[in-house]
CSV table of C-alpha atoms and ligand atoms in Angstrom, one decimal:
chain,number,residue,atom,x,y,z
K,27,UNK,CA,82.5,120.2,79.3
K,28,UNK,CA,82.9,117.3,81.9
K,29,UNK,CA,82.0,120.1,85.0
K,30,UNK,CA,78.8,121.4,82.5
K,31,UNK,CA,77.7,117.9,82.1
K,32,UNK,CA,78.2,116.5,85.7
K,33,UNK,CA,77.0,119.4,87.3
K,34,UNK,CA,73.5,119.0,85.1
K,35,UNK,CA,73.5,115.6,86.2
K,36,UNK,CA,73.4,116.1,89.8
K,37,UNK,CA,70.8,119.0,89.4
K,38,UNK,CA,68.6,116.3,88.1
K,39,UNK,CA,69.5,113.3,90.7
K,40,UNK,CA,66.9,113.2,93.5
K,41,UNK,CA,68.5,113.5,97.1
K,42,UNK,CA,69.8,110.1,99.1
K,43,UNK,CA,70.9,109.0,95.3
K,44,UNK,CA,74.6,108.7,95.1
K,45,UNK,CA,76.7,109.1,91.6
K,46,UNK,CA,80.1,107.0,91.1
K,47,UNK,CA,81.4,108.5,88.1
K,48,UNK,CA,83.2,105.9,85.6
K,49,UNK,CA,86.4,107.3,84.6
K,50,UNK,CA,88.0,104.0,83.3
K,51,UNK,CA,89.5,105.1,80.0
K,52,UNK,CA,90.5,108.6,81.1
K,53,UNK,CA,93.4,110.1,81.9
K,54,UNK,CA,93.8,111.5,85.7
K,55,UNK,CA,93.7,115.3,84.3
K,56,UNK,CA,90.1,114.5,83.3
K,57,UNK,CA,89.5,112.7,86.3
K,58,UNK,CA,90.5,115.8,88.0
K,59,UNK,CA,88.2,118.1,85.8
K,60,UNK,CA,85.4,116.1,88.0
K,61,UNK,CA,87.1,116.5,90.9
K,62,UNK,CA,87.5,120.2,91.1
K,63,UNK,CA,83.6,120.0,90.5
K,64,UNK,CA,83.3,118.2,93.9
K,65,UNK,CA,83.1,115.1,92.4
K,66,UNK,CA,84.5,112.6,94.7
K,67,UNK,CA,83.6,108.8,93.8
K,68,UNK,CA,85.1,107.2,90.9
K,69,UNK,CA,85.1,103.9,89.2
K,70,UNK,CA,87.3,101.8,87.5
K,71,UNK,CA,87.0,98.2,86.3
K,72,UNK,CA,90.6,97.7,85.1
K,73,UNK,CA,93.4,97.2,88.7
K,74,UNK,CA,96.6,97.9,86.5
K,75,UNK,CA,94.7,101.3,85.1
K,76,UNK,CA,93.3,102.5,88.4
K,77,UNK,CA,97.2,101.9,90.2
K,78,UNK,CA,98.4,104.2,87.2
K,79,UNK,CA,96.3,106.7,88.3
K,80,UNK,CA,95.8,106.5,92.1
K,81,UNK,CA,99.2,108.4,93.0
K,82,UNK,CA,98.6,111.1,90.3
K,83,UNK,CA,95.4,112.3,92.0
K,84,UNK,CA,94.0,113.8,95.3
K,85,UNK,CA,94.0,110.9,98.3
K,86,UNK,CA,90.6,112.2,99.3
K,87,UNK,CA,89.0,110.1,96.3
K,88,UNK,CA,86.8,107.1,96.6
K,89,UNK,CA,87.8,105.1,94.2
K,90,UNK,CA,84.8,102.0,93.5
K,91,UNK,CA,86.3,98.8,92.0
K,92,UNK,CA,83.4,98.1,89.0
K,93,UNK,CA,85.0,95.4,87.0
K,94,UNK,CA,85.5,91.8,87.3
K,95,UNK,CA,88.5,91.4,89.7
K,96,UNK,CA,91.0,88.5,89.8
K,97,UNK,CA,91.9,87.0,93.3
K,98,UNK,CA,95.3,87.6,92.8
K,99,UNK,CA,95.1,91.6,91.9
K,100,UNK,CA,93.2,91.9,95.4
K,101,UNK,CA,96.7,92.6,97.3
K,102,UNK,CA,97.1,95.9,95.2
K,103,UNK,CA,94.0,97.6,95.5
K,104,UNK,CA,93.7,96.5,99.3
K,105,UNK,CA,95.2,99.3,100.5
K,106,UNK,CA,93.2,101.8,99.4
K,107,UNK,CA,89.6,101.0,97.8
K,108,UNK,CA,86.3,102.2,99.0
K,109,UNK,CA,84.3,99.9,97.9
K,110,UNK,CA,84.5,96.7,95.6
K,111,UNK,CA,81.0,96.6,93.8
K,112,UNK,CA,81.6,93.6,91.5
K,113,UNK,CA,82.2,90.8,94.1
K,114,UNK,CA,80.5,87.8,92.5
K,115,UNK,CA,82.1,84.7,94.4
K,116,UNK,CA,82.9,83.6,97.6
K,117,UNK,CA,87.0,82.9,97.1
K,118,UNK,CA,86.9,86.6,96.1
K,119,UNK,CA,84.9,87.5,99.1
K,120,UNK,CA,87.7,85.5,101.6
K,121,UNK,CA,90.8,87.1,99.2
K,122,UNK,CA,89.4,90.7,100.0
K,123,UNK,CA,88.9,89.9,103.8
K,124,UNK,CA,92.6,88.5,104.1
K,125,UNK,CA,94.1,91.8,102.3
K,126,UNK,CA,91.3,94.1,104.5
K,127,UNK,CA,92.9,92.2,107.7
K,128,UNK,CA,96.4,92.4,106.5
K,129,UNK,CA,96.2,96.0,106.2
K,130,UNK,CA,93.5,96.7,109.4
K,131,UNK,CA,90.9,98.9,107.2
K,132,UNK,CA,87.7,98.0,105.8
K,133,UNK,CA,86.1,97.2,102.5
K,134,UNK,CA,82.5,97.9,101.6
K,135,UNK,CA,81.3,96.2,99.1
K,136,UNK,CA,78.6,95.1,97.0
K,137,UNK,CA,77.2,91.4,95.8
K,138,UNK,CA,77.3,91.6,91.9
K,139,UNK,CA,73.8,89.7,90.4
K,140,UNK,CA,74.1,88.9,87.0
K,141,UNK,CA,70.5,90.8,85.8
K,142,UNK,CA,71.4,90.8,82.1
K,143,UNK,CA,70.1,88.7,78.7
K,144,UNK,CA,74.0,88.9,77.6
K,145,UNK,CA,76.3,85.8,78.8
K,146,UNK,CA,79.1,88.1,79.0
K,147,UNK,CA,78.2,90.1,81.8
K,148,UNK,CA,79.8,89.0,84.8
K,149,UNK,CA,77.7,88.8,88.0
K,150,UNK,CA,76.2,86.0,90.7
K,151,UNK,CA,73.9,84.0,89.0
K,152,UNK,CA,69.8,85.0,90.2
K,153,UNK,CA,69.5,81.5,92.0
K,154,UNK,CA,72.9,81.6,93.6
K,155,UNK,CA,72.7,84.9,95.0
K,156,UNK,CA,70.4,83.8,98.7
K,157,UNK,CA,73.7,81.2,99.2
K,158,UNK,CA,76.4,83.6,98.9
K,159,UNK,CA,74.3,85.9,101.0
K,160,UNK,CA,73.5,83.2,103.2
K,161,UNK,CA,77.0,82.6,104.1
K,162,UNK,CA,77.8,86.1,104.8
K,163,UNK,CA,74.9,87.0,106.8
K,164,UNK,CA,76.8,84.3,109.3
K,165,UNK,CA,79.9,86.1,109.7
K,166,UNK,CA,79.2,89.4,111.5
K,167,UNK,CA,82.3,88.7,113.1
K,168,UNK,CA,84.1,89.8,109.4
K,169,UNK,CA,82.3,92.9,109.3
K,170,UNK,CA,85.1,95.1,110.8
K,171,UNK,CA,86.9,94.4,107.5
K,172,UNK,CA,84.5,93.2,105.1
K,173,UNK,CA,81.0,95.0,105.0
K,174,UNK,CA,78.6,94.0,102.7
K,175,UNK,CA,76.7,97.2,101.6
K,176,UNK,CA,73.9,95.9,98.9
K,177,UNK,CA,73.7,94.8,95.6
K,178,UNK,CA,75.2,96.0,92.3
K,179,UNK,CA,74.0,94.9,88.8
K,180,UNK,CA,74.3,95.9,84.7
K,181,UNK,CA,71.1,96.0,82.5
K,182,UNK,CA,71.2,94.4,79.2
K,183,UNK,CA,72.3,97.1,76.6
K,184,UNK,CA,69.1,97.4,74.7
K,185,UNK,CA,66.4,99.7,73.2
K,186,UNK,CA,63.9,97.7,74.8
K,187,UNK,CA,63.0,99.4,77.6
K,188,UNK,CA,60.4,97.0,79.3
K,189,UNK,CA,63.2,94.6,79.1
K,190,UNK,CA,65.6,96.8,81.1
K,191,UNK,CA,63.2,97.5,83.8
K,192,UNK,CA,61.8,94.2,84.6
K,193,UNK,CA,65.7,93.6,85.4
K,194,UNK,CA,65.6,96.6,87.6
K,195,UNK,CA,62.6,95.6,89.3
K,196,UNK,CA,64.3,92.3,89.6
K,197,UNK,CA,67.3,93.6,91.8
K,198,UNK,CA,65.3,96.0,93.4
K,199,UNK,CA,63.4,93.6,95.2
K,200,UNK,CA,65.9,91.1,95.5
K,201,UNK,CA,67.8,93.9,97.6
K,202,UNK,CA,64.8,94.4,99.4
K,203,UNK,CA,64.3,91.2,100.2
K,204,UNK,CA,67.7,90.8,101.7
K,205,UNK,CA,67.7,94.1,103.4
K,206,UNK,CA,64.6,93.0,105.2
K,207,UNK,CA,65.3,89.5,105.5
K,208,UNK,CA,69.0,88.0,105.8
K,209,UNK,CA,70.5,91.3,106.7
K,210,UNK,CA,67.8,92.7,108.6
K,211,UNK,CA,70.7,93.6,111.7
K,212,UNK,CA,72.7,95.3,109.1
K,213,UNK,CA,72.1,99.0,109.2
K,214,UNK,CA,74.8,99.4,106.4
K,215,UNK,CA,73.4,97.1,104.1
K,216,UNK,CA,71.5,100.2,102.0
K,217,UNK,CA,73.1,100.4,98.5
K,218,UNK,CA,71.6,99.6,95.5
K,219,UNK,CA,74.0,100.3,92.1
K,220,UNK,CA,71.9,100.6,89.1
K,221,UNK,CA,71.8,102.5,86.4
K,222,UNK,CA,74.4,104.3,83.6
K,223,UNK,CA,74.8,106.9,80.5
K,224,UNK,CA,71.8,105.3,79.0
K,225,UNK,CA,69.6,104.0,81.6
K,226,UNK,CA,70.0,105.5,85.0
K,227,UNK,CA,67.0,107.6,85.0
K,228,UNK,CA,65.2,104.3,84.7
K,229,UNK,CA,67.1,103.1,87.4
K,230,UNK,CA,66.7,105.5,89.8
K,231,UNK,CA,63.0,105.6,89.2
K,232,UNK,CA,63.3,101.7,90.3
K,233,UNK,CA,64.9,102.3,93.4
K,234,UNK,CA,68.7,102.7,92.6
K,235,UNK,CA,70.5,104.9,94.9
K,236,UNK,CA,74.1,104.5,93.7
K,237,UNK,CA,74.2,105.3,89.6
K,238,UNK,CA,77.4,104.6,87.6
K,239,UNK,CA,77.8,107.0,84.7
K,240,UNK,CA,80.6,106.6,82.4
K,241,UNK,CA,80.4,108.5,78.9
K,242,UNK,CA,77.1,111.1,79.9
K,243,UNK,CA,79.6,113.1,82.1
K,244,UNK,CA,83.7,112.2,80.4
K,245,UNK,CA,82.8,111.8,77.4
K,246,UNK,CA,83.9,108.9,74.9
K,247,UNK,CA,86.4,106.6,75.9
K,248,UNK,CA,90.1,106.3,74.6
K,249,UNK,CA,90.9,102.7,73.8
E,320,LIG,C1,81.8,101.2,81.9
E,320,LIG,C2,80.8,100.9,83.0
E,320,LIG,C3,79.8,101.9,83.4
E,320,LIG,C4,79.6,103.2,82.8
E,320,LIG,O1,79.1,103.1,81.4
E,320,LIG,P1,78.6,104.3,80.6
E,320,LIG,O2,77.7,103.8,79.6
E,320,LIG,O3,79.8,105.0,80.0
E,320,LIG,O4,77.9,105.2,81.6
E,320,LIG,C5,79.0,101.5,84.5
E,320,LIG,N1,79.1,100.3,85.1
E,320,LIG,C6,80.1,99.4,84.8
E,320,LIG,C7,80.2,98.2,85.6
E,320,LIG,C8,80.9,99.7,83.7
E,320,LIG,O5,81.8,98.8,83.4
């Protein structure tokens, strides 16, 4: 089942769009169902879940941090994460720089933006985000371990579909703007992360080119 359904989903995924598949919730042998199906990114949003399941599966994985992440649960996924998609503050930014040092690799990751109606979702507030970037288009000198790729962002959940994609078209061009603006001498800055089970299509009509789908391809989650 999880090979049928994420092998229809790429069929259907223009080319240049990437697809992190979700597999917080899901035991590794599931997570290596996708695998085996040349699936190769992978989120989670939980540290202590994804270090349970790091060692049980193939070291060619590129595992995507999703979730809101403490400052002091950097040190453990330092050694090994692709890319931290949900960095939403400075002191997180300099956390994941001093672990990226410490161990001489680099981090990509992407500036969170909190798009959504709902208080709970986590993000940088809309009229914070040209600060943070601010601050981190001045430190090229960082990019060796820290490399800021684009922008990441969660829809509200709703059935109101106009209401989802004015936030799209929000990020969209708030990505644009930094990609042609504050990071203009950044040729790595290209990653927009928009989009899941319900929505993506949506998304990737507005520009995403990094999708995060969860449930469409594993399934329900266990809780
Ligand atoms: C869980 C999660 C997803 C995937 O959600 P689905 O609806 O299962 O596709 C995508 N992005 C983030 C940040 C998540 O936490």
């Amino acid at each position: 089942m999880i090979q049928t359904r994420l092998l229809q989903l790429r069929q259907q995924l223009p080319t240049g769009v990437r697809l992190c598949v979700v597999s917080k919730r899901h035991p590794a042998e599931a997570i290596q169902k996708a695998y085996d199906a040349g699936q190769r990114i992978f989120g989670e949003n939980q540290v202590q879940e994804l270090m349970q399941k790091v060692d049980l599966l193939p070291g060619d994985i590129e595992w995507h941090m999703i979730g809101t992440l403490q400052r002091n649960k950097v040190k453990y996924i330092a050694p090994f994460i692709s890319m931290v998609q949900s960095v939403d503050s400075l002191p997180l930014y300099e956390e994941l720089l001093k672990r990226a040092t410490q161990h001489e690799r680099r981090i990509d990751f992407l500036l969170q933006v909190h798009i959504a109606q709902e208080d709970s979702k986590a993000g940088i507030p809309r009229e914070q985000l040209n600060e943070i970037a601010q601050v981190l288009a001045q430190r090229p000198e960082d990019r060796a371990y820290m490399r800021p790729r684009g922008l990441m962002g969660i829809a509200t959940l709703t059935e109101d579909s106009r209401e989802v994609e004015q936030e799209f078209a929000y990020l969209k061009s708030a990505f644009e703007e930094l990609r042609l603006g504050l990071f203009s001498q950044e040729e790595a800055f290209d990653t927009l992360s928009m989009g899941m089970s319900q929505d993506w299509p949506l998304a990737v009509s507005l520009g995403a080119n990094l999708i995060r789908v969860g449930s469409a391809i594993m399934g329900d989650r266990q809780y």
